[in-house]
Every structure is written in C-alpha cells, then in structure tokens.
Amino acid sequence: MTPPPANGAPPGDIRPADAIAGSPIMRNAPEALRPFLELARVDRPIGWWLLLLPCWWSVALAADAAGLTYPQPLHLVLFFIGAVAMRGAGSTWNDIVDRKLDASVARTRGRPLPSGRLSLAGAVAFGVALSLVGLAVLLSFNRFTVLLGFCSLAPVVVYPFMKRVTFHPQLVLGLAFAWGALMGWAALFGSLSVAPVLLYLAAIAWTVGYDTIYALQDIEDDVIVGIGSTARAYEGHVGRFIALCYGAAVALLVAALVMAGASPAGYLGAALFAGHLAWQVTRLKPDDPQRALTLFRSNRDAGLLLFAGLVAGSLLRAL
C-alpha cells in the first residue's frame, strides 16, 4: 500500500474535497493514526462546530432566561468535548454504513474505509472508543439531560440509511445535529419548556438549509449511484428552498427568544445571524461546488454571531 504523503493527504492525493489542505494535525500525526483522524473528520472541523453551536446557543439562552451573568463555563466545555467526540463517532458510523457507496462517489472515495487504508474492525473499535468518551461527558449532567441525550441516538443511527429511501435525508440530519438546542437548557434547568423546543426547530431548519448547500457538491454523483438529497429534490429551485429553510430558522429563533424573555443583545445576535444567512442565499451558485463548500463552512461564523449575542445579553443584564 502506498503511504500517505507527508502533508497528511490520502495516497494519490485523493483527500476529500472538503478537507482542509495542510491541516497541522494531519501533517504532524503519525502515519498510523491518520486514517483514524480522517474517520473522525479531524481535518474537517466544521462538522463538530455545527454540532456544537446549537448546544452553546441553548446554554447561553438558558443562562439569559435564568438571569445568570454568563453561561455556565463547565457546560460549555463539556459540550465542546462531547461534540468533538460524538461528531467523530457519528462520522465513523456513517462511513461504516456507507463504505461501499462512498467508493462510488468522487468526493468520498478517498475516505479511509473505501480506500482500504483502514479495516472495518479498526473503524468499529474506534467508533466505540469515541462513543465512550461521549457517554462519559453525558453522565456528567443531571438525570433528565442524560435520558434526553440517549434519545438523540435514534436519528444518529438511522441517518446513514435515509439517503437510500428519501430525497430529504437532511431532515433526519437536522433532527440529530440540532439536538444540542435541547441539551443546554436541560443541563441548567433539568427540564424543557417551549423556548428550547422552538430553538431546536430553528436549528433543524438551519441544518436542512446548510446541508442542502453542502449537497450541491454531490448532485452528479448522487444521480449516478441513485441516492437522494434536498439538493436533488429541489434542483431547479434550490435557492428558494434554502431561503425558505433559513427564513423558517430565523422566525423560530425569534419565537424562542421571545418565549425565553431574552435580552435585546440576544435579538441583535439573531439579526446578525439572519443577515449572514441572507448573504449566503445571495451568494449561492448551485453549479459552483467550491462556492457551495465555502458557504457551507461559513455557517460556523453565522452560529458564532448568534452565540455572541446571547452571551452579551447575559453580561449586559448584570450591568
């Protein structure tokens, strides 16, 4: 087997198109560890950012609703660790299920399993290890949050199969990736209310929108192998569909802020978030995969703008 190049890319420079070229972690990691790091998407941190941000929104919104000066630092750290671990575990599960399908898609055939650089047994063991890290984090919270966290496993488990049976697998991804919008609130209050449920629905709509942008990279390959996506389902009107998803996300977000009694800075964060999503829609070119990838990645910044506004709300309330 040809060893990976020194920059951490897979053999023959078949690194996935959405990987960060020259990632320091990948470049400096021992050769034997690189397939595992790729499996966990370490070279693609946007995944764990998008999993983490709804958690952080929920922690910050709960702190504002409770009249705290700032979000609970321990909760922010625990959700960070959990998001990184569970993003890796979820990606590993996805790649195990899709290993044969990935070999037929240009963007994914360089992944460790379809390229033969990692065995199935090794991937399973790695996924279990990451899941145990996530479990350790989850058990640090109250009982209600622990039970709520276990419920999130259902959409995670079924998601890899959805592209085979529906043109809307992004909706199931949204159910999984947005779950943190419930968790942060539950971690503080030990229960749920209308506000976090609305925040969860907002995060689902956001996820469907940004993952439709992501799926624009794969339309041609998806047609060949016969799998579905919202990018294919709304191919002629995909810009309008994404705008609709983003509009729904903003409307539900504002409703969540109202129900939580958020401070004015929280609404400013929501306005900045909405502005960023509108910018994405205006910049979208469905036939430009590189631009689609850039816009998809920019959702980290959109989410951080909202988080910053929510945190500022708590800080300003204390003045």
C-alpha atoms as a PDB file:
ATOM      1  CA  MET A   1       0.000   0.000   0.000  1.00  0.00           C
ATOM      2  CA  THR A   2       1.315   3.416  -0.926  1.00  0.00           C
ATOM      3  CA  PRO A   3       1.933   5.504   2.204  1.00  0.00           C
ATOM      4  CA  PRO A   4       0.149   8.854   2.568  1.00  0.00           C
ATOM      5  CA  PRO A   5       2.078  11.946   1.504  1.00  0.00           C
ATOM      6  CA  ALA A   6       3.853  13.977   4.124  1.00  0.00           C
ATOM      7  CA  ASN A   7       1.063  16.587   4.214  1.00  0.00           C
ATOM      8  CA  GLY A   8      -1.363  14.032   5.619  1.00  0.00           C
ATOM      9  CA  ALA A   9      -3.433  13.588   2.463  1.00  0.00           C
ATOM     10  CA  PRO A  10      -4.554  10.126   1.415  1.00  0.00           C
ATOM     11  CA  PRO A  11      -2.490   8.242  -1.173  1.00  0.00           C
ATOM     12  CA  GLY A  12      -2.589   9.652  -4.664  1.00  0.00           C
ATOM     13  CA  ASP A  13      -3.901  12.978  -3.317  1.00  0.00           C
ATOM     14  CA  ILE A  14      -7.465  11.651  -3.060  1.00  0.00           C
ATOM     15  CA  ARG A  15      -8.137  13.710   0.038  1.00  0.00           C
ATOM     16  CA  PRO A  16     -11.855  14.569   0.239  1.00  0.00           C
ATOM     17  CA  ALA A  17     -12.630  17.906  -1.378  1.00  0.00           C
ATOM     18  CA  ASP A  18     -13.993  19.363   1.858  1.00  0.00           C
ATOM     19  CA  ALA A  19     -10.874  18.553   3.899  1.00  0.00           C
ATOM     20  CA  ILE A  20      -8.601  21.390   4.982  1.00  0.00           C
ATOM     21  CA  ALA A  21      -5.417  21.214   2.929  1.00  0.00           C
ATOM     22  CA  GLY A  22      -2.271  21.109   5.041  1.00  0.00           C
ATOM     23  CA  SER A  23      -4.105  20.569   8.336  1.00  0.00           C
ATOM     24  CA  PRO A  24      -1.407  20.852  11.060  1.00  0.00           C
ATOM     25  CA  ILE A  25      -2.891  17.954  13.000  1.00  0.00           C
ATOM     26  CA  MET A  26      -2.915  15.699   9.957  1.00  0.00           C
ATOM     27  CA  ARG A  27       0.520  16.841   8.820  1.00  0.00           C
ATOM     28  CA  ASN A  28       2.157  16.101  12.172  1.00  0.00           C
ATOM     29  CA  ALA A  29       0.212  12.982  13.145  1.00  0.00           C
ATOM     30  CA  PRO A  30       1.946   9.594  12.964  1.00  0.00           C
ATOM     31  CA  GLU A  31       1.116   7.795   9.738  1.00  0.00           C
ATOM     32  CA  ALA A  32      -0.732   5.000  11.550  1.00  0.00           C
ATOM     33  CA  LEU A  33      -3.134   7.482  13.179  1.00  0.00           C
ATOM     34  CA  ARG A  34      -4.045   9.466  10.073  1.00  0.00           C
ATOM     35  CA  PRO A  35      -6.853   7.165   8.850  1.00  0.00           C
ATOM     36  CA  PHE A  36      -8.491   7.337  12.286  1.00  0.00           C
ATOM     37  CA  LEU A  37      -8.213  11.124  12.367  1.00  0.00           C
ATOM     38  CA  GLU A  38      -9.768  11.295   8.898  1.00  0.00           C
ATOM     39  CA  LEU A  39     -12.547   8.956  10.029  1.00  0.00           C
ATOM     40  CA  ALA A  40     -13.308  11.353  12.896  1.00  0.00           C
ATOM     41  CA  ARG A  41     -13.198  14.308  10.448  1.00  0.00           C
ATOM     42  CA  VAL A  42     -10.383  15.988  12.369  1.00  0.00           C
ATOM     43  CA  ASP A  43      -9.321  17.538   9.063  1.00  0.00           C
ATOM     44  CA  ARG A  44     -12.868  18.912   8.698  1.00  0.00           C
ATOM     45  CA  PRO A  45     -13.660  20.737  11.959  1.00  0.00           C
ATOM     46  CA  ILE A  46     -16.761  22.412  10.551  1.00  0.00           C
ATOM     47  CA  GLY A  47     -18.718  19.258  11.419  1.00  0.00           C
ATOM     48  CA  TRP A  48     -18.172  19.444  15.146  1.00  0.00           C
ATOM     49  CA  TRP A  49     -18.677  23.211  15.080  1.00  0.00           C
ATOM     50  CA  LEU A  50     -22.127  22.741  13.569  1.00  0.00           C
ATOM     51  CA  LEU A  51     -22.935  20.068  16.151  1.00  0.00           C
ATOM     52  CA  LEU A  52     -21.613  22.214  18.994  1.00  0.00           C
ATOM     53  CA  LEU A  53     -23.241  25.550  18.179  1.00  0.00           C
ATOM     54  CA  PRO A  54     -26.858  24.588  18.992  1.00  0.00           C
ATOM     55  CA  CYS A  55     -25.553  23.281  22.336  1.00  0.00           C
ATOM     56  CA  TRP A  56     -23.861  26.592  23.058  1.00  0.00           C
ATOM     57  CA  TRP A  57     -26.925  28.576  21.914  1.00  0.00           C
ATOM     58  CA  SER A  58     -29.031  26.574  24.343  1.00  0.00           C
ATOM     59  CA  VAL A  59     -26.588  27.033  27.227  1.00  0.00           C
ATOM     60  CA  ALA A  60     -26.451  30.789  26.588  1.00  0.00           C
ATOM     61  CA  LEU A  61     -30.227  31.166  26.144  1.00  0.00           C
ATOM     62  CA  ALA A  62     -30.831  29.231  29.364  1.00  0.00           C
ATOM     63  CA  ALA A  63     -28.376  31.467  31.243  1.00  0.00           C
ATOM     64  CA  ASP A  64     -30.132  34.583  29.941  1.00  0.00           C
ATOM     65  CA  ALA A  65     -33.548  33.191  30.871  1.00  0.00           C
ATOM     66  CA  ALA A  66     -32.313  32.322  34.344  1.00  0.00           C
ATOM     67  CA  GLY A  67     -30.832  35.786  34.870  1.00  0.00           C
ATOM     68  CA  LEU A  68     -27.263  34.496  35.157  1.00  0.00           C
ATOM     69  CA  THR A  69     -24.316  36.778  34.473  1.00  0.00           C
ATOM     70  CA  TYR A  70     -22.833  34.374  31.916  1.00  0.00           C
ATOM     71  CA  PRO A  71     -23.354  30.855  30.543  1.00  0.00           C
ATOM     72  CA  GLN A  72     -22.103  28.007  32.699  1.00  0.00           C
ATOM     73  CA  PRO A  73     -18.400  27.580  31.730  1.00  0.00           C
ATOM     74  CA  LEU A  74     -18.347  23.898  32.681  1.00  0.00           C
ATOM     75  CA  HIS A  75     -21.334  23.195  30.459  1.00  0.00           C
ATOM     76  CA  LEU A  76     -19.675  24.963  27.521  1.00  0.00           C
ATOM     77  CA  VAL A  77     -16.528  22.861  27.974  1.00  0.00           C
ATOM     78  CA  LEU A  78     -18.414  19.592  28.392  1.00  0.00           C
ATOM     79  CA  PHE A  79     -20.491  20.216  25.281  1.00  0.00           C
ATOM     80  CA  PHE A  80     -17.327  21.047  23.348  1.00  0.00           C
ATOM     81  CA  ILE A  81     -15.724  17.728  24.303  1.00  0.00           C
ATOM     82  CA  GLY A  82     -18.944  15.859  23.662  1.00  0.00           C
ATOM     83  CA  ALA A  83     -19.486  17.470  20.253  1.00  0.00           C
ATOM     84  CA  VAL A  84     -15.989  16.612  19.046  1.00  0.00           C
ATOM     85  CA  ALA A  85     -16.267  13.030  20.308  1.00  0.00           C
ATOM     86  CA  MET A  86     -19.780  12.397  19.036  1.00  0.00           C
ATOM     87  CA  ARG A  87     -19.109  14.044  15.686  1.00  0.00           C
ATOM     88  CA  GLY A  88     -16.271  11.558  15.309  1.00  0.00           C
ATOM     89  CA  ALA A  89     -18.421   8.645  16.453  1.00  0.00           C
ATOM     90  CA  GLY A  90     -21.280   9.647  14.160  1.00  0.00           C
ATOM     91  CA  SER A  91     -18.961  10.079  11.191  1.00  0.00           C
ATOM     92  CA  THR A  92     -17.421   6.689  11.880  1.00  0.00           C
ATOM     93  CA  TRP A  93     -20.856   5.056  11.945  1.00  0.00           C
ATOM     94  CA  ASN A  94     -21.802   6.861   8.739  1.00  0.00           C
ATOM     95  CA  ASP A  95     -18.625   5.684   6.993  1.00  0.00           C
ATOM     96  CA  ILE A  96     -19.114   2.094   8.151  1.00  0.00           C
ATOM     97  CA  VAL A  97     -22.631   2.023   6.722  1.00  0.00           C
ATOM     98  CA  ASP A  98     -21.652   3.891   3.535  1.00  0.00           C
ATOM     99  CA  ARG A  99     -18.264   2.281   2.845  1.00  0.00           C
ATOM    100  CA  LYS A 100     -19.382   0.663  -0.418  1.00  0.00           C
ATOM    101  CA  LEU A 101     -21.433   3.655  -1.508  1.00  0.00           C
ATOM    102  CA  ASP A 102     -18.545   6.024  -0.761  1.00  0.00           C
ATOM    103  CA  ALA A 103     -16.334   4.099  -3.151  1.00  0.00           C
ATOM    104  CA  SER A 104     -18.659   5.166  -5.988  1.00  0.00           C
ATOM    105  CA  VAL A 105     -18.651   8.899  -5.178  1.00  0.00           C
ATOM    106  CA  ALA A 106     -15.737  11.075  -6.258  1.00  0.00           C
ATOM    107  CA  ARG A 107     -15.762  13.263  -3.136  1.00  0.00           C
ATOM    108  CA  THR A 108     -15.813  10.318  -0.709  1.00  0.00           C
ATOM    109  CA  ARG A 109     -13.835   7.507  -2.331  1.00  0.00           C
ATOM    110  CA  GLY A 110     -10.684   8.702  -0.585  1.00  0.00           C
ATOM    111  CA  ARG A 111     -12.137   8.083   2.880  1.00  0.00           C
ATOM    112  CA  PRO A 112     -10.230   5.524   4.983  1.00  0.00           C
ATOM    113  CA  LEU A 113     -12.642   2.600   4.566  1.00  0.00           C
ATOM    114  CA  PRO A 114     -13.394   2.705   0.807  1.00  0.00           C
ATOM    115  CA  SER A 115      -9.734   3.469   0.045  1.00  0.00           C
ATOM    116  CA  GLY A 116      -8.634   0.423   2.059  1.00  0.00           C
ATOM    117  CA  ARG A 117      -6.399   2.351   4.442  1.00  0.00           C
ATOM    118  CA  LEU A 118      -8.383   1.223   7.484  1.00  0.00           C
ATOM    119  CA  SER A 119     -10.057  -2.088   8.301  1.00  0.00           C
ATOM    120  CA  LEU A 120     -13.702  -2.415   9.250  1.00  0.00           C
ATOM    121  CA  ALA A 121     -12.732  -3.860  12.637  1.00  0.00           C
ATOM    122  CA  GLY A 122     -10.460  -0.903  13.316  1.00  0.00           C
ATOM    123  CA  ALA A 123     -13.236   1.528  12.442  1.00  0.00           C
ATOM    124  CA  VAL A 124     -15.713  -0.229  14.725  1.00  0.00           C
ATOM    125  CA  ALA A 125     -13.284  -0.201  17.656  1.00  0.00           C
ATOM    126  CA  PHE A 126     -12.540   3.479  17.079  1.00  0.00           C
ATOM    127  CA  GLY A 127     -16.232   4.347  16.945  1.00  0.00           C
ATOM    128  CA  VAL A 128     -16.852   2.529  20.224  1.00  0.00           C
ATOM    129  CA  ALA A 129     -13.983   4.392  21.904  1.00  0.00           C
ATOM    130  CA  LEU A 130     -15.333   7.768  20.792  1.00  0.00           C
ATOM    131  CA  SER A 131     -18.820   6.808  21.939  1.00  0.00           C
ATOM    132  CA  LEU A 132     -17.464   6.010  25.404  1.00  0.00           C
ATOM    133  CA  VAL A 133     -15.942   9.481  25.588  1.00  0.00           C
ATOM    134  CA  GLY A 134     -19.322  10.933  24.666  1.00  0.00           C
ATOM    135  CA  LEU A 135     -21.009   8.751  27.288  1.00  0.00           C
ATOM    136  CA  ALA A 136     -18.614   9.957  29.981  1.00  0.00           C
ATOM    137  CA  VAL A 137     -19.491  13.559  29.121  1.00  0.00           C
ATOM    138  CA  LEU A 138     -23.219  12.844  29.086  1.00  0.00           C
ATOM    139  CA  LEU A 139     -23.106  11.203  32.518  1.00  0.00           C
ATOM    140  CA  SER A 140     -21.708  14.453  33.938  1.00  0.00           C
ATOM    141  CA  PHE A 141     -25.146  16.078  33.601  1.00  0.00           C
ATOM    142  CA  ASN A 142     -28.387  15.682  35.527  1.00  0.00           C
ATOM    143  CA  ARG A 143     -30.606  12.634  35.053  1.00  0.00           C
ATOM    144  CA  PHE A 144     -33.093  14.350  32.755  1.00  0.00           C
ATOM    145  CA  THR A 145     -30.300  15.524  30.456  1.00  0.00           C
ATOM    146  CA  VAL A 146     -28.777  12.044  30.412  1.00  0.00           C
ATOM    147  CA  LEU A 147     -32.076  10.498  29.319  1.00  0.00           C
ATOM    148  CA  LEU A 148     -32.570  13.249  26.760  1.00  0.00           C
ATOM    149  CA  GLY A 149     -29.092  12.616  25.399  1.00  0.00           C
ATOM    150  CA  PHE A 150     -29.786   8.925  24.889  1.00  0.00           C
ATOM    151  CA  CYS A 151     -32.870   9.832  22.841  1.00  0.00           C
ATOM    152  CA  SER A 152     -30.621  11.594  20.340  1.00  0.00           C
ATOM    153  CA  LEU A 153     -29.178   8.253  19.262  1.00  0.00           C
ATOM    154  CA  ALA A 154     -32.275   7.353  17.206  1.00  0.00           C
ATOM    155  CA  PRO A 155     -31.754   9.904  14.382  1.00  0.00           C
ATOM    156  CA  VAL A 156     -27.992   9.338  14.502  1.00  0.00           C
ATOM    157  CA  VAL A 157     -28.397   5.613  13.898  1.00  0.00           C
ATOM    158  CA  VAL A 158     -30.925   5.872  11.069  1.00  0.00           C
ATOM    159  CA  TYR A 159     -29.444   8.874   9.247  1.00  0.00           C
ATOM    160  CA  PRO A 160     -26.944   6.966   7.010  1.00  0.00           C
ATOM    161  CA  PHE A 161     -29.785   4.880   5.588  1.00  0.00           C
ATOM    162  CA  MET A 162     -32.104   7.785   4.772  1.00  0.00           C
ATOM    163  CA  LYS A 163     -30.399   8.852   1.547  1.00  0.00           C
ATOM    164  CA  ARG A 164     -31.327   5.448   0.146  1.00  0.00           C
ATOM    165  CA  VAL A 165     -35.066   5.818   0.783  1.00  0.00           C
ATOM    166  CA  THR A 166     -35.856   9.553   0.672  1.00  0.00           C
ATOM    167  CA  PHE A 167     -34.883  12.756  -1.065  1.00  0.00           C
ATOM    168  CA  HIS A 168     -34.937  14.502   2.334  1.00  0.00           C
ATOM    169  CA  PRO A 169     -32.173  12.877   4.429  1.00  0.00           C
ATOM    170  CA  GLN A 170     -31.171  16.400   5.509  1.00  0.00           C
ATOM    171  CA  LEU A 171     -34.260  16.497   7.698  1.00  0.00           C
ATOM    172  CA  VAL A 172     -33.061  13.470   9.669  1.00  0.00           C
ATOM    173  CA  LEU A 173     -29.598  15.012   9.897  1.00  0.00           C
ATOM    174  CA  GLY A 174     -31.274  18.105  11.320  1.00  0.00           C
ATOM    175  CA  LEU A 175     -33.007  16.050  13.995  1.00  0.00           C
ATOM    176  CA  ALA A 176     -29.589  14.776  15.089  1.00  0.00           C
ATOM    177  CA  PHE A 177     -27.385  17.862  14.679  1.00  0.00           C
ATOM    178  CA  ALA A 178     -29.887  20.228  16.308  1.00  0.00           C
ATOM    179  CA  TRP A 179     -30.383  18.081  19.422  1.00  0.00           C
ATOM    180  CA  GLY A 180     -27.977  20.202  21.423  1.00  0.00           C
ATOM    181  CA  ALA A 181     -30.529  23.036  21.319  1.00  0.00           C
ATOM    182  CA  LEU A 182     -32.473  20.972  23.859  1.00  0.00           C
ATOM    183  CA  MET A 183     -29.493  19.762  25.855  1.00  0.00           C
ATOM    184  CA  GLY A 184     -28.048  23.068  27.058  1.00  0.00           C
ATOM    185  CA  TRP A 185     -31.362  24.193  28.506  1.00  0.00           C
ATOM    186  CA  ALA A 186     -31.957  20.802  30.130  1.00  0.00           C
ATOM    187  CA  ALA A 187     -28.471  20.851  31.665  1.00  0.00           C
ATOM    188  CA  LEU A 188     -29.304  24.028  33.579  1.00  0.00           C
ATOM    189  CA  PHE A 189     -32.998  23.587  34.401  1.00  0.00           C
ATOM    190  CA  GLY A 190     -33.360  19.796  34.464  1.00  0.00           C
ATOM    191  CA  SER A 191     -36.421  20.108  32.222  1.00  0.00           C
ATOM    192  CA  LEU A 192     -37.622  21.533  28.913  1.00  0.00           C
ATOM    193  CA  SER A 193     -40.016  24.329  28.008  1.00  0.00           C
ATOM    194  CA  VAL A 194     -41.363  25.956  24.856  1.00  0.00           C
ATOM    195  CA  ALA A 195     -38.250  28.114  24.301  1.00  0.00           C
ATOM    196  CA  PRO A 196     -35.722  25.282  23.812  1.00  0.00           C
ATOM    197  CA  VAL A 197     -38.182  23.333  21.664  1.00  0.00           C
ATOM    198  CA  LEU A 198     -38.534  26.361  19.374  1.00  0.00           C
ATOM    199  CA  LEU A 199     -34.744  26.722  19.363  1.00  0.00           C
ATOM    200  CA  TYR A 200     -34.479  23.056  18.378  1.00  0.00           C
ATOM    201  CA  LEU A 201     -36.890  23.539  15.488  1.00  0.00           C
ATOM    202  CA  ALA A 202     -34.917  26.608  14.387  1.00  0.00           C
ATOM    203  CA  ALA A 203     -31.696  24.605  14.432  1.00  0.00           C
ATOM    204  CA  ILE A 204     -33.332  21.830  12.382  1.00  0.00           C
ATOM    205  CA  ALA A 205     -34.375  24.313   9.696  1.00  0.00           C
ATOM    206  CA  TRP A 206     -30.882  25.825   9.728  1.00  0.00           C
ATOM    207  CA  THR A 207     -29.314  22.384   9.345  1.00  0.00           C
ATOM    208  CA  VAL A 208     -31.542  21.426   6.415  1.00  0.00           C
ATOM    209  CA  GLY A 209     -30.597  24.697   4.726  1.00  0.00           C
ATOM    210  CA  TYR A 210     -26.837  24.491   5.140  1.00  0.00           C
ATOM    211  CA  ASP A 211     -26.679  20.775   4.364  1.00  0.00           C
ATOM    212  CA  THR A 212     -28.612  21.371   1.158  1.00  0.00           C
ATOM    213  CA  ILE A 213     -25.829  23.789   0.216  1.00  0.00           C
ATOM    214  CA  TYR A 214     -23.299  21.084   1.093  1.00  0.00           C
ATOM    215  CA  ALA A 215     -25.161  18.512  -1.006  1.00  0.00           C
ATOM    216  CA  LEU A 216     -24.829  20.694  -4.101  1.00  0.00           C
ATOM    217  CA  GLN A 217     -21.281  19.313  -4.401  1.00  0.00           C
ATOM    218  CA  ASP A 218     -22.606  15.780  -4.938  1.00  0.00           C
ATOM    219  CA  ILE A 219     -25.577  16.118  -7.281  1.00  0.00           C
ATOM    220  CA  GLU A 220     -23.931  14.455 -10.294  1.00  0.00           C
ATOM    221  CA  ASP A 221     -22.539  11.541  -8.258  1.00  0.00           C
ATOM    222  CA  ASP A 222     -25.812  11.163  -6.341  1.00  0.00           C
ATOM    223  CA  VAL A 223     -27.703  10.771  -9.617  1.00  0.00           C
ATOM    224  CA  ILE A 224     -25.260   8.087 -10.783  1.00  0.00           C
ATOM    225  CA  VAL A 225     -25.460   5.994  -7.603  1.00  0.00           C
ATOM    226  CA  GLY A 226     -29.152   6.674  -7.050  1.00  0.00           C
ATOM    227  CA  ILE A 227     -29.229   8.394  -3.664  1.00  0.00           C
ATOM    228  CA  GLY A 228     -31.422  11.284  -2.624  1.00  0.00           C
ATOM    229  CA  SER A 229     -30.861  14.752  -1.210  1.00  0.00           C
ATOM    230  CA  THR A 230     -32.769  18.001  -0.946  1.00  0.00           C
ATOM    231  CA  ALA A 231     -30.280  19.433  -3.455  1.00  0.00           C
ATOM    232  CA  ARG A 232     -31.620  16.920  -5.982  1.00  0.00           C
ATOM    233  CA  ALA A 233     -35.238  17.213  -4.880  1.00  0.00           C
ATOM    234  CA  TYR A 234     -35.305  20.979  -5.402  1.00  0.00           C
ATOM    235  CA  GLU A 235     -32.593  21.188  -8.047  1.00  0.00           C
ATOM    236  CA  GLY A 236     -34.434  23.739 -10.177  1.00  0.00           C
ATOM    237  CA  HIS A 237     -35.455  25.853  -7.186  1.00  0.00           C
ATOM    238  CA  VAL A 238     -32.756  25.040  -4.660  1.00  0.00           C
ATOM    239  CA  GLY A 239     -32.019  28.687  -3.865  1.00  0.00           C
ATOM    240  CA  ARG A 240     -35.654  29.280  -2.933  1.00  0.00           C
ATOM    241  CA  PHE A 241     -35.721  26.126  -0.831  1.00  0.00           C
ATOM    242  CA  ILE A 242     -32.627  27.163   1.108  1.00  0.00           C
ATOM    243  CA  ALA A 243     -34.066  30.664   1.581  1.00  0.00           C
ATOM    244  CA  LEU A 244     -37.267  29.083   2.920  1.00  0.00           C
ATOM    245  CA  CYS A 245     -35.304  26.924   5.369  1.00  0.00           C
ATOM    246  CA  TYR A 246     -33.251  29.872   6.551  1.00  0.00           C
ATOM    247  CA  GLY A 247     -36.340  32.063   6.867  1.00  0.00           C
ATOM    248  CA  ALA A 248     -38.045  29.420   8.991  1.00  0.00           C
ATOM    249  CA  ALA A 249     -34.913  29.124  11.141  1.00  0.00           C
ATOM    250  CA  VAL A 250     -34.880  32.865  11.848  1.00  0.00           C
ATOM    251  CA  ALA A 251     -38.620  33.024  12.589  1.00  0.00           C
ATOM    252  CA  LEU A 252     -38.441  30.082  15.002  1.00  0.00           C
ATOM    253  CA  LEU A 253     -35.321  31.535  16.605  1.00  0.00           C
ATOM    254  CA  VAL A 254     -37.037  34.848  17.282  1.00  0.00           C
ATOM    255  CA  ALA A 255     -40.006  32.980  18.760  1.00  0.00           C
ATOM    256  CA  ALA A 256     -37.611  31.094  21.052  1.00  0.00           C
ATOM    257  CA  LEU A 257     -36.050  34.357  22.209  1.00  0.00           C
ATOM    258  CA  VAL A 258     -39.487  35.794  22.953  1.00  0.00           C
ATOM    259  CA  MET A 259     -40.529  32.745  24.972  1.00  0.00           C
ATOM    260  CA  ALA A 260     -37.238  32.799  26.916  1.00  0.00           C
ATOM    261  CA  GLY A 261     -37.510  36.508  27.681  1.00  0.00           C
ATOM    262  CA  ALA A 262     -34.159  37.150  26.029  1.00  0.00           C
ATOM    263  CA  SER A 263     -32.392  40.479  26.400  1.00  0.00           C
ATOM    264  CA  PRO A 264     -32.003  42.961  23.491  1.00  0.00           C
ATOM    265  CA  ALA A 265     -28.463  41.763  22.743  1.00  0.00           C
ATOM    266  CA  GLY A 266     -29.878  38.327  22.010  1.00  0.00           C
ATOM    267  CA  TYR A 267     -32.090  39.833  19.323  1.00  0.00           C
ATOM    268  CA  LEU A 268     -29.078  41.655  17.905  1.00  0.00           C
ATOM    269  CA  GLY A 269     -27.302  38.300  17.669  1.00  0.00           C
ATOM    270  CA  ALA A 270     -30.357  36.889  15.899  1.00  0.00           C
ATOM    271  CA  ALA A 271     -30.325  39.818  13.459  1.00  0.00           C
ATOM    272  CA  LEU A 272     -26.648  39.240  12.656  1.00  0.00           C
ATOM    273  CA  PHE A 273     -27.348  35.531  12.230  1.00  0.00           C
ATOM    274  CA  ALA A 274     -30.234  36.324   9.870  1.00  0.00           C
ATOM    275  CA  GLY A 275     -28.081  38.746   7.903  1.00  0.00           C
ATOM    276  CA  HIS A 276     -25.394  36.120   7.435  1.00  0.00           C
ATOM    277  CA  LEU A 277     -27.927  33.561   6.195  1.00  0.00           C
ATOM    278  CA  ALA A 278     -29.347  36.119   3.757  1.00  0.00           C
ATOM    279  CA  TRP A 279     -25.827  36.780   2.497  1.00  0.00           C
ATOM    280  CA  GLN A 280     -25.351  33.072   1.854  1.00  0.00           C
ATOM    281  CA  VAL A 281     -28.516  32.915  -0.238  1.00  0.00           C
ATOM    282  CA  THR A 282     -27.451  35.891  -2.350  1.00  0.00           C
ATOM    283  CA  ARG A 283     -24.013  34.395  -2.938  1.00  0.00           C
ATOM    284  CA  LEU A 284     -25.241  30.907  -3.829  1.00  0.00           C
ATOM    285  CA  LYS A 285     -24.430  29.437  -7.240  1.00  0.00           C
ATOM    286  CA  PRO A 286     -25.845  25.909  -7.470  1.00  0.00           C
ATOM    287  CA  ASP A 287     -23.417  24.943 -10.253  1.00  0.00           C
ATOM    288  CA  ASP A 288     -20.314  26.069  -8.309  1.00  0.00           C
ATOM    289  CA  PRO A 289     -19.236  23.295  -5.887  1.00  0.00           C
ATOM    290  CA  GLN A 290     -16.336  25.279  -4.418  1.00  0.00           C
ATOM    291  CA  ARG A 291     -18.579  28.203  -3.590  1.00  0.00           C
ATOM    292  CA  ALA A 292     -21.112  25.811  -2.061  1.00  0.00           C
ATOM    293  CA  LEU A 293     -18.389  24.420   0.198  1.00  0.00           C
ATOM    294  CA  THR A 294     -17.267  27.917   1.215  1.00  0.00           C
ATOM    295  CA  LEU A 295     -20.820  28.988   2.046  1.00  0.00           C
ATOM    296  CA  PHE A 296     -21.454  25.779   3.956  1.00  0.00           C
ATOM    297  CA  ARG A 297     -18.360  26.334   6.084  1.00  0.00           C
ATOM    298  CA  SER A 298     -19.354  29.945   6.750  1.00  0.00           C
ATOM    299  CA  ASN A 299     -22.227  28.706   8.909  1.00  0.00           C
ATOM    300  CA  ARG A 300     -19.766  28.406  11.774  1.00  0.00           C
ATOM    301  CA  ASP A 301     -19.448  32.190  11.716  1.00  0.00           C
ATOM    302  CA  ALA A 302     -23.214  32.633  11.476  1.00  0.00           C
ATOM    303  CA  GLY A 303     -23.692  30.440  14.537  1.00  0.00           C
ATOM    304  CA  LEU A 304     -20.979  32.217  16.497  1.00  0.00           C
ATOM    305  CA  LEU A 305     -22.622  35.589  15.813  1.00  0.00           C
ATOM    306  CA  LEU A 306     -25.821  34.330  17.419  1.00  0.00           C
ATOM    307  CA  PHE A 307     -23.936  32.820  20.341  1.00  0.00           C
ATOM    308  CA  ALA A 308     -22.051  36.066  20.934  1.00  0.00           C
ATOM    309  CA  GLY A 309     -25.320  37.998  21.043  1.00  0.00           C
ATOM    310  CA  LEU A 310     -26.837  35.581  23.548  1.00  0.00           C
ATOM    311  CA  VAL A 311     -23.761  35.758  25.780  1.00  0.00           C
ATOM    312  CA  ALA A 312     -23.721  39.541  25.566  1.00  0.00           C
ATOM    313  CA  GLY A 313     -27.320  39.545  26.703  1.00  0.00           C
ATOM    314  CA  SER A 314     -26.396  37.875  29.980  1.00  0.00           C
ATOM    315  CA  LEU A 315     -23.355  40.066  30.517  1.00  0.00           C
ATOM    316  CA  LEU A 316     -25.225  43.308  29.852  1.00  0.00           C
ATOM    317  CA  ARG A 317     -28.102  42.244  32.088  1.00  0.00           C
ATOM    318  CA  ALA A 318     -25.678  42.201  35.027  1.00  0.00           C
ATOM    319  CA  LEU A 319     -24.553  45.824  34.479  1.00  0.00           C
END
